[in-house]
Amino acid sequence: MIKANYPIDKFNEIQTPFYYYDLDVLRKTLVEIKSETKKTDFHVHYAMKANVNPSVLAVIKDAGLGADCVSGGEVQAAIDAGISPSKIVFAGVGKADWEINLGLYNDIFCFNVESVPELEVINELASAKGKIAHVALRINPNVSAHTHHYITTGLSENKFGINMSDLDHLIDLFPTLPNVKLIGIHFHIGSQITDLTSFQGLCVRVNELQEYFLSHSVKLEHINVGGGLGINYEHPNHFPIPDFQAYFNIFRDHLQLQHNQTLHFELGRAVVAQCGSLISRVLYVKQGSSKKFAILDAGFTDLIRPALYQAYHHIENLSSDLAVEPYDVVGPICESADTFAKGFVMNQTKRGDLIALRSAGAYGEIMASQYNLRKLPKAYTSDELAH
Ligand SMILES: *Cc1c(COP(=O)(O)O)cnc(C)c1O
């Protein structure tokens, strides 16, 4: 079995469970993104909610990416990490006044507005500061992302964005709101999208909307197509870097930009998922009536994706080369949902073995909780453990 090339000697000195970030994988991923986006005027804003580990953020900032934020906390974290406010976009259906004020105070690049009342509040708060807020309309394009229903966001039944049927009203509203300036339109149709035709569908819808705005004499400076590019959870060793070329080519080939328009992306998972693993130890191997349980010291408080989205994570026993057999890999938390995988085939396992739950760099550490009064997991990077 091919396994991650991890510093197991170092791991043995560290209290499990913990996150491990291979920053070389992250750097290679970013090089790939940059080489694909520099061909055309494409701008990537890293979706902060995927992972805000300071070491990870520093590498992303050094690569020159902007930030996509969905809370005031994330706006602040992006600024604290040294990301220029001129590269920060701020989305979210429920922005509180203090969060809007934080964005206004820092003159962020753009508020991605999700409703009429939010637009009115931004106008009011910007007026109080004597500023003009730059906004993009987050439009719900009613495009299916063919992904898990919990991470689908671009259907008219979802809570996100402005429905296309409200656009006439909004265009009439803008002249009455002097402290907001419409500079773009924004979309985000979902996450872990591996069927690239979903993005092609989005391009078709964007082209139609461009015609609509043109016919209403509205000039848009930028289009933001959000994030959502999926990664290969089944084979992280074979496909450590998503196919960014195919992804960006979809937009190059199918989205018609107007003169001087820039195209923006908000990638989260595709940037950070493959560089992270949750490292855990086997506490017990328990023989059930018909199967074996590998009981780990990591649980859904450390990595909730399997419990929340029925997500798959590839699991490797880093300590064993013995013949493989199936295990239900579970955590210690008092909930049946605390199961990482059922019938997972891995090398014969015993108490004390080190286990890697792969592709855990996105929506992993950041979603950790203290349920059952457990400790939050710590995190280490390949740079730290190299010396
Ligand atoms: C979560 C989110 C993203 C990033 O999604 P990924 O699937 O991680 O790429 C981008 N934009 C918005 C508005 C989001 O909410």
mmCIF file of C-alpha atoms and ligand atoms in Angstrom, residues 47 49-50 68 70 91-92 112 114 138 160 186-188 190-192 226-229 266-270 362-363, ligand 1:
data_model
loop_
_atom_site.group_PDB
_atom_site.id
_atom_site.type_symbol
_atom_site.label_atom_id
_atom_site.label_comp_id
_atom_site.label_asym_id
_atom_site.label_seq_id
_atom_site.Cartn_x
_atom_site.Cartn_y
_atom_site.Cartn_z
ATOM 1 C CA ALA A 47 -11.705 30.823 1.265
ATOM 2 C CA LYS A 49 -13.226 29.140 6.353
ATOM 3 C CA ALA A 50 -11.458 26.017 5.090
ATOM 4 C CA ASP A 68 -12.636 35.229 0.856
ATOM 5 C CA VAL A 70 -17.629 34.841 5.655
ATOM 6 C CA ALA A 91 -19.774 37.087 1.793
ATOM 7 C CA GLY A 92 -22.405 35.678 4.147
ATOM 8 C CA ASN A 112 -20.738 40.128 -1.627
ATOM 9 C CA GLU A 114 -26.892 38.394 -0.297
ATOM 10 C CA ARG A 138 -24.381 37.287 -4.857
ATOM 11 C CA PHE A 160 -27.797 31.853 -0.152
ATOM 12 C CA HIS A 186 -20.843 36.819 -7.380
ATOM 13 C CA PHE A 187 -21.768 33.139 -7.384
ATOM 14 C CA HIS A 188 -20.898 30.100 -5.323
ATOM 15 C CA GLY A 190 -21.449 24.441 -3.743
ATOM 16 C CA SER A 191 -18.458 22.498 -2.563
ATOM 17 C CA GLN A 192 -16.493 19.332 -3.398
ATOM 18 C CA GLY A 226 -16.807 31.456 -6.108
ATOM 19 C CA GLY A 227 -15.115 28.204 -5.209
ATOM 20 C CA GLY A 228 -16.146 24.599 -4.914
ATOM 21 C CA LEU A 229 -13.511 22.703 -6.878
ATOM 22 C CA GLU A 266 -12.776 31.708 -4.088
ATOM 23 C CA LEU A 267 -11.087 28.363 -3.676
ATOM 24 C CA GLY A 268 -10.875 26.806 -0.240
ATOM 25 C CA ARG A 269 -10.822 23.037 -0.183
ATOM 26 C CA ALA A 270 -8.820 22.687 -3.393
ATOM 27 C CA ALA A 362 -9.903 21.649 4.716
ATOM 28 C CA TYR A 363 -12.850 21.887 7.106
HETATM 29 C C1 LIG B 1 -17.180 28.020 1.429
HETATM 30 C C2 LIG B 1 -17.132 29.066 0.390
HETATM 31 C C3 LIG B 1 -16.155 29.022 -0.599
HETATM 32 C C4 LIG B 1 -15.106 27.926 -0.696
HETATM 33 O O1 LIG B 1 -15.640 26.697 -1.029
HETATM 34 P P1 LIG B 1 -14.663 25.462 -1.347
HETATM 35 O O2 LIG B 1 -15.587 24.379 -1.699
HETATM 36 O O3 LIG B 1 -13.895 25.184 -0.111
HETATM 37 O O4 LIG B 1 -13.792 25.877 -2.479
HETATM 38 C C5 LIG B 1 -16.133 30.040 -1.531
HETATM 39 N N1 LIG B 1 -17.037 31.037 -1.497
HETATM 40 C C6 LIG B 1 -17.995 31.107 -0.556
HETATM 41 C C7 LIG B 1 -18.936 32.240 -0.580
HETATM 42 C C8 LIG B 1 -18.075 30.134 0.415
HETATM 43 O O5 LIG B 1 -19.035 30.199 1.322
#
